[in-house]
Tab-separated table of C-alpha atoms in Angstrom:
chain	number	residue	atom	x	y	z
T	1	UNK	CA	0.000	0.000	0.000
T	2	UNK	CA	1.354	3.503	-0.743
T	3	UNK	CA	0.554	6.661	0.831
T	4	UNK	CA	0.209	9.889	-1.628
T	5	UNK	CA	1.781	13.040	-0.746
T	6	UNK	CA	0.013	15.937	0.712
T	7	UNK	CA	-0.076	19.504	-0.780
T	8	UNK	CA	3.103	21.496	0.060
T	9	UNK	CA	2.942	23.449	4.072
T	10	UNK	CA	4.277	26.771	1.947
T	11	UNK	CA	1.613	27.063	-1.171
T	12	UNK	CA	1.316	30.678	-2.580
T	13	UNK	CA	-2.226	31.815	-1.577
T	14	UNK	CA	-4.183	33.299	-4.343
T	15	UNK	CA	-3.391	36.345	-6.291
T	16	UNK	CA	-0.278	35.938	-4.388
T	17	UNK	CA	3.307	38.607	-5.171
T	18	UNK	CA	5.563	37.235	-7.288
T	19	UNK	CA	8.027	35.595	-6.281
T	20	UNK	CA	11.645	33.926	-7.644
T	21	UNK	CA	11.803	30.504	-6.508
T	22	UNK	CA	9.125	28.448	-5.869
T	23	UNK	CA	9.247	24.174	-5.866
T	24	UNK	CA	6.433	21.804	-7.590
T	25	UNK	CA	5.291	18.221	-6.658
T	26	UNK	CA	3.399	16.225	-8.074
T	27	UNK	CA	2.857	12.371	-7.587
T	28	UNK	CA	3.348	9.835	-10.906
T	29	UNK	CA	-0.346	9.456	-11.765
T	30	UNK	CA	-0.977	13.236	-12.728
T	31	UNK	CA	2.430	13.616	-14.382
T	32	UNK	CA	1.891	14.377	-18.046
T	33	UNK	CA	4.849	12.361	-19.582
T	34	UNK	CA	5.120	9.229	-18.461
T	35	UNK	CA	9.218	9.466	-17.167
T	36	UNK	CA	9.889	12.247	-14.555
T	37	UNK	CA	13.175	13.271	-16.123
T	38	UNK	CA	10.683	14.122	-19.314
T	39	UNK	CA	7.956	15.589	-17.068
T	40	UNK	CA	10.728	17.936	-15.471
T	41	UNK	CA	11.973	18.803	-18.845
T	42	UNK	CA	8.654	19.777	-20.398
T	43	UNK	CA	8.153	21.959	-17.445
T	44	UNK	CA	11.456	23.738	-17.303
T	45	UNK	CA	10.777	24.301	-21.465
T	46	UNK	CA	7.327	26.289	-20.775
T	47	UNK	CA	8.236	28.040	-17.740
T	48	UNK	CA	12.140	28.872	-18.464
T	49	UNK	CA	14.074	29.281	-15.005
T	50	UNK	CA	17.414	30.759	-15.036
T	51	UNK	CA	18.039	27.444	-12.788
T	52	UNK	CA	16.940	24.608	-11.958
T	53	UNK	CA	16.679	21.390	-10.491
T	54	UNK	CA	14.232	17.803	-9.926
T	55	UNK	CA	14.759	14.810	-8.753
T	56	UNK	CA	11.951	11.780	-8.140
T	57	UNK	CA	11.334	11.114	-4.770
T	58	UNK	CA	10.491	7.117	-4.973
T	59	UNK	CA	12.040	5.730	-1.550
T	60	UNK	CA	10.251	7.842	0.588
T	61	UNK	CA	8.242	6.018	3.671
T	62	UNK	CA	5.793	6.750	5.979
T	63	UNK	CA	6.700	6.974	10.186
T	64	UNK	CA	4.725	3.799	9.404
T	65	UNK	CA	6.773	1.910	6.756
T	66	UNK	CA	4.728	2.158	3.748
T	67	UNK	CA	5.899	3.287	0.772
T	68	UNK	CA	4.914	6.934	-0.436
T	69	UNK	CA	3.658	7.411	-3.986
T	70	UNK	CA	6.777	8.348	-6.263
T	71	UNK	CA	6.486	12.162	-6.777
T	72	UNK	CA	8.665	14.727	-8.717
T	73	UNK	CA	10.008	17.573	-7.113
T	74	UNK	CA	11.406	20.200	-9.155
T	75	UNK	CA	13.180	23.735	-7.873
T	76	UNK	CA	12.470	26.785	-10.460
T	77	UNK	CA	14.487	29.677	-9.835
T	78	UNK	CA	13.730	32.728	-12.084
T	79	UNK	CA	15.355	35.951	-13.123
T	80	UNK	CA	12.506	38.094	-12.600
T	81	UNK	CA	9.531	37.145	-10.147
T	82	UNK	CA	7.016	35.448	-11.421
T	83	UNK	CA	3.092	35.481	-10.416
T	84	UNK	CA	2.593	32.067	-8.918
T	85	UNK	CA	-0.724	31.359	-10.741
T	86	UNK	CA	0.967	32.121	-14.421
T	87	UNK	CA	3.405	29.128	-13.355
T	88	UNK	CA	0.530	27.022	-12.378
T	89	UNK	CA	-0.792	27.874	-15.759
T	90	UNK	CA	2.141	26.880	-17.941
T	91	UNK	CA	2.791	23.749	-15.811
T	92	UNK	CA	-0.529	22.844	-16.878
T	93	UNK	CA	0.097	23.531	-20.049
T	94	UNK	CA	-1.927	26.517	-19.970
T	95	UNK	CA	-5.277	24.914	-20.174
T	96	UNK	CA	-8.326	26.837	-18.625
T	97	UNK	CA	-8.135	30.211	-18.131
T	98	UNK	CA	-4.986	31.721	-16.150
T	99	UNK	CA	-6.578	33.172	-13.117
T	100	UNK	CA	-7.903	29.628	-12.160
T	101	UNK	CA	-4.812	28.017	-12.002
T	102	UNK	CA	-4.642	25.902	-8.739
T	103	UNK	CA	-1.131	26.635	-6.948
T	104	UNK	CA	-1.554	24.081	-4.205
T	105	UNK	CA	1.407	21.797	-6.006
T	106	UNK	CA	3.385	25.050	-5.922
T	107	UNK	CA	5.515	25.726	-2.461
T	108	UNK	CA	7.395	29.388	-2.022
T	109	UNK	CA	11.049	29.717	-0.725
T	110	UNK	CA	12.216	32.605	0.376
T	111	UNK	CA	15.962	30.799	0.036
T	112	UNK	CA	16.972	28.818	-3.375
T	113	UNK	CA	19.278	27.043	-1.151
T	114	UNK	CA	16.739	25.440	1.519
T	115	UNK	CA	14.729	24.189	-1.861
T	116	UNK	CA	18.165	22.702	-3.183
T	117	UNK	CA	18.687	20.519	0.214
T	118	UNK	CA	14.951	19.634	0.297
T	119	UNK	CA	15.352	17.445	-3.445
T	120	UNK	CA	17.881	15.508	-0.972
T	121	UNK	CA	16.675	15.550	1.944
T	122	UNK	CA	19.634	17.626	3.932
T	123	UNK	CA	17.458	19.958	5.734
T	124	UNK	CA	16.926	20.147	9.093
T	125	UNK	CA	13.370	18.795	9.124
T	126	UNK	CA	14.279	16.249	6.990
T	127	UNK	CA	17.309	14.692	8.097
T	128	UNK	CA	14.899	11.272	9.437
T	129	UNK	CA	13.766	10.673	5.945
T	130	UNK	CA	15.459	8.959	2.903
T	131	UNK	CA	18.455	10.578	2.099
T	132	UNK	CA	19.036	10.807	-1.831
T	133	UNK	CA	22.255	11.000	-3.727
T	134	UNK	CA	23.141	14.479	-4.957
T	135	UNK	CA	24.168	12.816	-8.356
T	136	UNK	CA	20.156	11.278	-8.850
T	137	UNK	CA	19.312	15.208	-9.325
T	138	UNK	CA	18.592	16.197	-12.682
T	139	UNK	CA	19.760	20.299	-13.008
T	140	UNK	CA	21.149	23.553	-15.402
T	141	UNK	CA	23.726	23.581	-13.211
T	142	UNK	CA	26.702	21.274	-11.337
T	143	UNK	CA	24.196	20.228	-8.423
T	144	UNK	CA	26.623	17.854	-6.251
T	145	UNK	CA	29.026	20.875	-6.337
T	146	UNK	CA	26.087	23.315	-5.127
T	147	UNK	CA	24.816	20.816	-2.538
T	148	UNK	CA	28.174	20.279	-1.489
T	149	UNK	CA	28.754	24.478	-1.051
T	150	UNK	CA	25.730	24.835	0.782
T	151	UNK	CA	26.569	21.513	3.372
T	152	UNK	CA	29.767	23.459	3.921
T	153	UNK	CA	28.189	26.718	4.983
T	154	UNK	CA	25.757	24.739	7.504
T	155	UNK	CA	28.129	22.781	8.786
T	156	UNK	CA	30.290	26.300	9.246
T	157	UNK	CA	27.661	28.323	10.861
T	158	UNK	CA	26.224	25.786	13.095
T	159	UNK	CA	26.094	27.076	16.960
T	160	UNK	CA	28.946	29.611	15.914
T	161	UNK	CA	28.447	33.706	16.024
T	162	UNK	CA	28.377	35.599	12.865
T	163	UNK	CA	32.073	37.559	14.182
T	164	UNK	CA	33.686	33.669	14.429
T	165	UNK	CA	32.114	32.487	11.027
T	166	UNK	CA	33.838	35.605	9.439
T	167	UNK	CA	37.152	35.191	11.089
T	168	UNK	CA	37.185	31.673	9.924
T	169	UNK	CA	36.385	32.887	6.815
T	170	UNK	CA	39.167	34.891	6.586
T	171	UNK	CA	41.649	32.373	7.988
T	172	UNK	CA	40.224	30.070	4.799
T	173	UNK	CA	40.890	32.506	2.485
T	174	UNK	CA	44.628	33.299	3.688
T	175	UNK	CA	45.712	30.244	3.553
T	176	UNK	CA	44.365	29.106	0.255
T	177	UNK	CA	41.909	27.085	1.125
T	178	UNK	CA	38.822	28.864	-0.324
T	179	UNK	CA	39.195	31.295	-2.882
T	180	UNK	CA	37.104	34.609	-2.479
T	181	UNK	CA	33.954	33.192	-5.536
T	182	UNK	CA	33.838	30.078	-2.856
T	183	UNK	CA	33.072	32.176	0.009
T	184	UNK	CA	30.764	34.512	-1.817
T	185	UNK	CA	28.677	31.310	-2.657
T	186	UNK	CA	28.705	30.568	0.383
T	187	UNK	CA	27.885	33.441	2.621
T	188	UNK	CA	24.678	34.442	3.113
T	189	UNK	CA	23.838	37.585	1.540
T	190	UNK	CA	23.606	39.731	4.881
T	191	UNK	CA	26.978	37.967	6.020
T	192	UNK	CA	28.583	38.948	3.407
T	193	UNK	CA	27.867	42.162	3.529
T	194	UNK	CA	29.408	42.679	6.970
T	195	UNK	CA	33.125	41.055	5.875
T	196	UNK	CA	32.783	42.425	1.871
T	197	UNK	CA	35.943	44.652	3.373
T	198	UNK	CA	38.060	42.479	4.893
T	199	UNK	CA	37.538	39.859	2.363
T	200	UNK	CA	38.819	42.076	-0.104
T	201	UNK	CA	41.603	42.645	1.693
T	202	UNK	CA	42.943	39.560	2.481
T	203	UNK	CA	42.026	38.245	-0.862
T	204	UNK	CA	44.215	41.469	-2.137
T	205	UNK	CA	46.842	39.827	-0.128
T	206	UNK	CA	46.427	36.444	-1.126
T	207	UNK	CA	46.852	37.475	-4.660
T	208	UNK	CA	49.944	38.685	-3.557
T	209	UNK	CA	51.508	35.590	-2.261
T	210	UNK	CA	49.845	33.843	-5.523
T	211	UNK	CA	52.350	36.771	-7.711
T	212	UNK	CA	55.380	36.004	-5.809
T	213	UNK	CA	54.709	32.240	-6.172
T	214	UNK	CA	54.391	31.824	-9.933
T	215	UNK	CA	57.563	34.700	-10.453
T	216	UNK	CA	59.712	32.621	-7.665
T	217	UNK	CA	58.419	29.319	-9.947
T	218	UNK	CA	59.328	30.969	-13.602
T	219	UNK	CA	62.268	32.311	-12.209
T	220	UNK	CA	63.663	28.932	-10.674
T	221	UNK	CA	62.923	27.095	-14.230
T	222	UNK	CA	63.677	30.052	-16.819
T	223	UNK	CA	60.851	29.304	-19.020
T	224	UNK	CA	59.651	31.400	-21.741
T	225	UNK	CA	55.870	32.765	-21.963
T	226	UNK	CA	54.331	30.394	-24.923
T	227	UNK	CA	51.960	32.177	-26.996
T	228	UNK	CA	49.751	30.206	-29.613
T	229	UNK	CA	47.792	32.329	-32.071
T	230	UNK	CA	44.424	30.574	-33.676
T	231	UNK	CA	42.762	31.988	-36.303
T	232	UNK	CA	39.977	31.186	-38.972
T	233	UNK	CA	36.244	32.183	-39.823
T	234	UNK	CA	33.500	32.588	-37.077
T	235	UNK	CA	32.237	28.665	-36.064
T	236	UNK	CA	35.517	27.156	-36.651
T	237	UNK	CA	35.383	25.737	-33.061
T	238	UNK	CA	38.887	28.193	-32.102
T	239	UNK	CA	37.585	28.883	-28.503
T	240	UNK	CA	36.617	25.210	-27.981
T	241	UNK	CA	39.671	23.805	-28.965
T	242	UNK	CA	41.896	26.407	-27.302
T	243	UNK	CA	39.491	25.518	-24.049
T	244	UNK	CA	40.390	21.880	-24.897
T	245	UNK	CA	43.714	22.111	-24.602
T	246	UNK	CA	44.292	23.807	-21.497
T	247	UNK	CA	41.632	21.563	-19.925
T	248	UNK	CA	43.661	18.666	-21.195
T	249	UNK	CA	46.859	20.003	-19.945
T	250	UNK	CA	45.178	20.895	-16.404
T	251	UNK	CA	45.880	24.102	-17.025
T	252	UNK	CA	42.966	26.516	-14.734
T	253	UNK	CA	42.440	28.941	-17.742
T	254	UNK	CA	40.759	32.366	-18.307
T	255	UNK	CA	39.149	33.946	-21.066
T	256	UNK	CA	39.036	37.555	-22.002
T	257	UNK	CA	35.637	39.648	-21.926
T	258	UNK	CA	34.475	42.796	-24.147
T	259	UNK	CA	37.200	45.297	-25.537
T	260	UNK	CA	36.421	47.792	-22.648
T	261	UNK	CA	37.523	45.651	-20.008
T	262	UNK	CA	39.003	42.267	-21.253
T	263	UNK	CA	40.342	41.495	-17.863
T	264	UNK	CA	37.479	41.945	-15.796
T	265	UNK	CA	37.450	39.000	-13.405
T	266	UNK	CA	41.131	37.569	-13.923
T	267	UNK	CA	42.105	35.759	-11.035
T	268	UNK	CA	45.767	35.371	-12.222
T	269	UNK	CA	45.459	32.476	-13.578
T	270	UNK	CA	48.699	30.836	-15.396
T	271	UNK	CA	46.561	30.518	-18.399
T	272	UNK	CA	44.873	32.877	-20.444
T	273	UNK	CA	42.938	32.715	-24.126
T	274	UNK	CA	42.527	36.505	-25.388
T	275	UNK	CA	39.429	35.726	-27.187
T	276	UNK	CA	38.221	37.131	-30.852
T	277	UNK	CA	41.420	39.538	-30.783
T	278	UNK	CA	40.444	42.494	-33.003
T	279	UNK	CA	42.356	45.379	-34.108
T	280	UNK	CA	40.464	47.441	-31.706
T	281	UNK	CA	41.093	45.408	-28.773
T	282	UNK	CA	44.674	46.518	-27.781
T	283	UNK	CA	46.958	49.256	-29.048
T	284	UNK	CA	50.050	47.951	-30.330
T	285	UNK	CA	52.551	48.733	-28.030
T	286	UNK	CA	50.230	47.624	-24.865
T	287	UNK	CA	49.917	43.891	-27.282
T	288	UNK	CA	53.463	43.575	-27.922
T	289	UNK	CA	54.442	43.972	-23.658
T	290	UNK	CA	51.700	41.277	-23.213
T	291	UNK	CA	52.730	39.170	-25.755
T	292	UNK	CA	56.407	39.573	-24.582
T	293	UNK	CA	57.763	35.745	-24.070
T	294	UNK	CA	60.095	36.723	-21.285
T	295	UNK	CA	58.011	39.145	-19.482
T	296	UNK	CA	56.031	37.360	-16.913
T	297	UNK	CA	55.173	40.568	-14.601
T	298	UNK	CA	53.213	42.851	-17.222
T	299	UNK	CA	50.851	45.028	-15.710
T	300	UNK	CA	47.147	44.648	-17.409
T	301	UNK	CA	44.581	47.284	-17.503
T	302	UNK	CA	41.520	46.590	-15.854
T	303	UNK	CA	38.162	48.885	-14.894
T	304	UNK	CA	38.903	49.003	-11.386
T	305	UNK	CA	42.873	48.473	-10.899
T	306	UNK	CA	45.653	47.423	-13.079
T	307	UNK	CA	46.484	43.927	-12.631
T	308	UNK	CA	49.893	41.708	-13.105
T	309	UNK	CA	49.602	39.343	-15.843
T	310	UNK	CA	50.763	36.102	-14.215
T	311	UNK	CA	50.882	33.653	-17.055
T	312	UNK	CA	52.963	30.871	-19.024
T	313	UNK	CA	50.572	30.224	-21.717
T	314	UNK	CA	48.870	32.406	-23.345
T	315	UNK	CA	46.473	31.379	-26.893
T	316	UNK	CA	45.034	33.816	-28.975
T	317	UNK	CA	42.095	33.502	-31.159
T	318	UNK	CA	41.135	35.741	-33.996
T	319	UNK	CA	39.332	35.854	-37.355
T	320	UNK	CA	42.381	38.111	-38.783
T	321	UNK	CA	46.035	35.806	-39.364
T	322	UNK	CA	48.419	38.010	-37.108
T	323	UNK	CA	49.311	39.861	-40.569
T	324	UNK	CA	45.828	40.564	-41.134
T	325	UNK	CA	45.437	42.025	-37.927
T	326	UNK	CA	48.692	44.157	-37.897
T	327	UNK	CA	47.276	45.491	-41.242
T	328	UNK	CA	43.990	46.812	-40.109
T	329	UNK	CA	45.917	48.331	-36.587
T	330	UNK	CA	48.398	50.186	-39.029
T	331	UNK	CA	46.641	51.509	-42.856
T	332	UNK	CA	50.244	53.474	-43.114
T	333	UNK	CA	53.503	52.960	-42.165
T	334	UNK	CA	54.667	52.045	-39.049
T	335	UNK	CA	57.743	52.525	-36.870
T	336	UNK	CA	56.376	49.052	-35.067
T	337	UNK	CA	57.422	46.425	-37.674
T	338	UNK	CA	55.412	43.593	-38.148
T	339	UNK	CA	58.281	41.212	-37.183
T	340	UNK	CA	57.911	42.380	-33.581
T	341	UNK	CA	54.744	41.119	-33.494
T	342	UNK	CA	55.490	37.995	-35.399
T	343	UNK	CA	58.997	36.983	-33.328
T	344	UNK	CA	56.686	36.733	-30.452
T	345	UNK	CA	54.097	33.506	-31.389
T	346	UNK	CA	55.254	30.391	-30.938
T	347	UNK	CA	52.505	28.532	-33.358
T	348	UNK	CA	50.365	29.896	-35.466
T	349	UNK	CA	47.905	27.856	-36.269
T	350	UNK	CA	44.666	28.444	-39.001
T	351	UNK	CA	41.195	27.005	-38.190
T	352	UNK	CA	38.697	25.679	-40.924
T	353	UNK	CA	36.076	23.953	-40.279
T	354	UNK	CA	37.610	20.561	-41.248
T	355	UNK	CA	40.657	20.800	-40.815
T	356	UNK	CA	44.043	22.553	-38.464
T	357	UNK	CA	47.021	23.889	-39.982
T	358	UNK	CA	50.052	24.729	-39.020
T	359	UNK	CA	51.380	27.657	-40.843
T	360	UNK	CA	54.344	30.245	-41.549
T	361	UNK	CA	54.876	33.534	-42.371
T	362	UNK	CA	56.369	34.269	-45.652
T	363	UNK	CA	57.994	37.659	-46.099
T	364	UNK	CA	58.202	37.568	-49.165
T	365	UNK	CA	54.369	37.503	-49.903
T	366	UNK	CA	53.875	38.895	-46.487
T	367	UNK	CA	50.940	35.871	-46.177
T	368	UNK	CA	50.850	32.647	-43.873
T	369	UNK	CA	51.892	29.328	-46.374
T	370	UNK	CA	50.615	26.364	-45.142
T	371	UNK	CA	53.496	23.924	-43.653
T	372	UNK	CA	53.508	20.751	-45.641
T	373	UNK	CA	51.544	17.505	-44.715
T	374	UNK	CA	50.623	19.880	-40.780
T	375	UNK	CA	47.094	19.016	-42.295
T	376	UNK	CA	44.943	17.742	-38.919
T	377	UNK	CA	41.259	16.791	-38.562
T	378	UNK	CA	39.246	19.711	-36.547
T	379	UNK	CA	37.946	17.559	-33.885
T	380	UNK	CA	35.643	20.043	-32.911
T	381	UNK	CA	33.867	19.261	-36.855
T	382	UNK	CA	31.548	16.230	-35.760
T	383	UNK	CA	30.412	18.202	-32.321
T	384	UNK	CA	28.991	20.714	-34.560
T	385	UNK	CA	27.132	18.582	-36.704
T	386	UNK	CA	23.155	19.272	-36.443
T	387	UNK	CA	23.867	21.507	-33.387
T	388	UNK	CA	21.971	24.710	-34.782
T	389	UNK	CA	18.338	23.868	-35.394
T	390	UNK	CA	17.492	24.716	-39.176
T	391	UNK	CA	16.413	28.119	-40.510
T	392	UNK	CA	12.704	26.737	-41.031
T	393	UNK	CA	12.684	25.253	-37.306
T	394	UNK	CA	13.593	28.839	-35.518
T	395	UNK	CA	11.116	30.668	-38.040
T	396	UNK	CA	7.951	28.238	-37.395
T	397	UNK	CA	8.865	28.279	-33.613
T	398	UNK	CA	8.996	31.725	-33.755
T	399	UNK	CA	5.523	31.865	-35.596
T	400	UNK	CA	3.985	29.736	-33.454
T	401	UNK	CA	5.001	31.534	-29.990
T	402	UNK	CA	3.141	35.025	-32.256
T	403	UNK	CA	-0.161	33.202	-33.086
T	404	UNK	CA	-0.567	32.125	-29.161
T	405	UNK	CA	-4.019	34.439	-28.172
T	406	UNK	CA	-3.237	34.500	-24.632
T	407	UNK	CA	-2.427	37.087	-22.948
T	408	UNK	CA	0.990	37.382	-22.023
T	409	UNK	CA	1.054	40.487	-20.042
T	410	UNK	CA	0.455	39.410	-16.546
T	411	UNK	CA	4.289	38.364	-16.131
């Protein structure tokens, strides 16, 4: 015999704000595809969290030892708020009219991160019950590294006062054992707050040792800086293979942002990829010191502070050859040769979409030749087969969502 689940405690009343992060259950019998990871995947397509994550509760019992009816729960965290009833609404798949939608199945949290233990059970209230494996939850996002975060921080805070939590805190991040975006995800908002000052501090610090570290390291082996340049048309897969190969190498690895800040967020990494490098990007001069193989201490420009470049590798990928690009930085003559620019990559390397090659600059046609038989496979070719949905698809989706008649203005 199996007992069905009861309504969540929490459910939005009617005509109820809107709110960011509410949870659904619903037993087997009413789902509307037949497998919960389906049923939680036709939800998440109508309703569209920014995150989100289910899991099928089927080993739950009873304080008396029957089974519970297997039931779905699924977290859905949005951008905006979002009027309880028009979630209802789509979950149903917007049958009956909107403001009828029945939001009993629907259960508010204040905190994305109580929801998130619920799906396993690692909340307080539910520590008796059937503890699931992080890795059964089906989510947007690396769940068994969230759940894991948030154990942390309970485990932390438990019986300890918010000036002890911080120190501790601090001691965590001086040492190296958290970096600052671990402790951010961890601390609650208000907690953070009260140590955003100190954190910065000792993280400034931190950095610090990180500097002297990787100078003492390059210094001891007398390495050069290598610098790989990548270029080809747009969808060549030059950012996925340049990814690629750090990853393979182990190499932590980061990647430039928009022209007015391309450093926003480096951590000093040893790795970087200067992404889609355009004329515009750089002037010449501030390219060349970063692109210098033997200077490991150049100073970046970044929005808030300049920042030491701390890296050994360093790929660059580009739609222009490194010709191309010197080219469209100088339309007349230069006193900055071209050859300054070209002593300093160790590969160049063009992208197609079939194939790699590994090239060389002639100077006497002042193009990139091809090195004989350097021809390789793109790997990155078959991943992109059939990955774009086809011009008709997009158009008749698009159609489709325009000839809807309800009323989408209540959101």
């Amino acid at each position: 015999m199996t007992k069905k689940t009861d309504p969540p405690k929490n459910t939005p009343p009617k005509q109820s704000p809107k709110v960011r992060c509410l949870m659904y259950t619903q037993q087997e019998d009413y789902w509307i595809k037949r497998d919960w990871q389906d049923e939680g995947k036709r939800i998440v397509a109508i309703t569209k969290p920014q995150h989100w994550a289910a899991i099928c509760h089927d080993k739950d019992v009873t304080k008396d030892g029957e089974s519970v009816t297997p039931h779905i729960h699924l977290v859905l965290y949005f951008k905006n708020p979002r009027s309880p009833q028009n979630v209802a609404w789509e979950i149903g798949n917007r049958q009956g009219k909107r403001e009828d939608a029945q939001t009993e199945r629907l259960e508010f949290f204040k905190r994305p991160n109580n929801a998130y233990s619920y799906l396993v059970h690692f909340t307080e209230h539910a520590k008796d019950k059937y503890q699931y494996d992080p890795n059964e939850v089906l989510a947007n996002f690396d769940f068994p590294k969230k759940i894991a975060a948030i154990t942390k921080s309970v485990e932390r805070s438990n019986g300890k006062k918010e000036a002890d939590l911080i120190k501790e805190y601090l001691d965590l991040l001086y040492d190296g054992t958290l970096s600052l975006s671990e402790i951010e995800n961890e601390l609650s908002g208000s907690l953070y707050a009260k140590a955003v000052t100190r954190l910065k501090a000792v993280s400034d610090k931190q950095t610090d040792f990180k500097i002297k570290a990787f100078l003492d390291n390059i210094s001891r082996k007398q390495t050069m800086k290598t610098i790989i340049y990548l270029y080809g048309k747009a969808g060549t897969g030059k950012t996925r293979l340049a990814k690629h190969f750090l990853t393979d190498r182990g190499q932590d690895y980061f990647i430039s942002g928009s022209s007015r800040d391309p450093f926003q967020g480096y951590a000093n990494q040893n790795a970087v990829i200067l992404d889609e490098l355009r004329p515009d990007t750089f002037r010449f001069d501030d390219l060349l010191e970063l692109l210098d193989p033997y200077r490991f201490d150049a100073m970046i420009p970044s929005r808030y502070s300049d920042k030491v470049l701390t890296v050994d590798t360093l790929i660059i990928t580009s739609p222009y050859s490194p010709r191309q690009l010197y080219d469209k930085m100088f339309s007349d003559a230069s006193v900055d040769s071209f050859a300054q620019l070209e002593r300093r990559l160790a590969s160049v390397i063009e992208i197609t979409k079939d194939y790699l090659y590994h090239v060389t600059y002639d100077t006497k046609t002042q193009a990139y030749l091809k090195i004989k038989n350097s021809q390789s496979p793109n790997p990155i070719k078959a991943r992109q087969e059939n990955k774009h949905p086809q011009p008709d698809e997009v158009y008749q989706n698009f159609i489709s969502h325009l000839n809807r008649n309800e009323d989408t203005s209540y959101d």
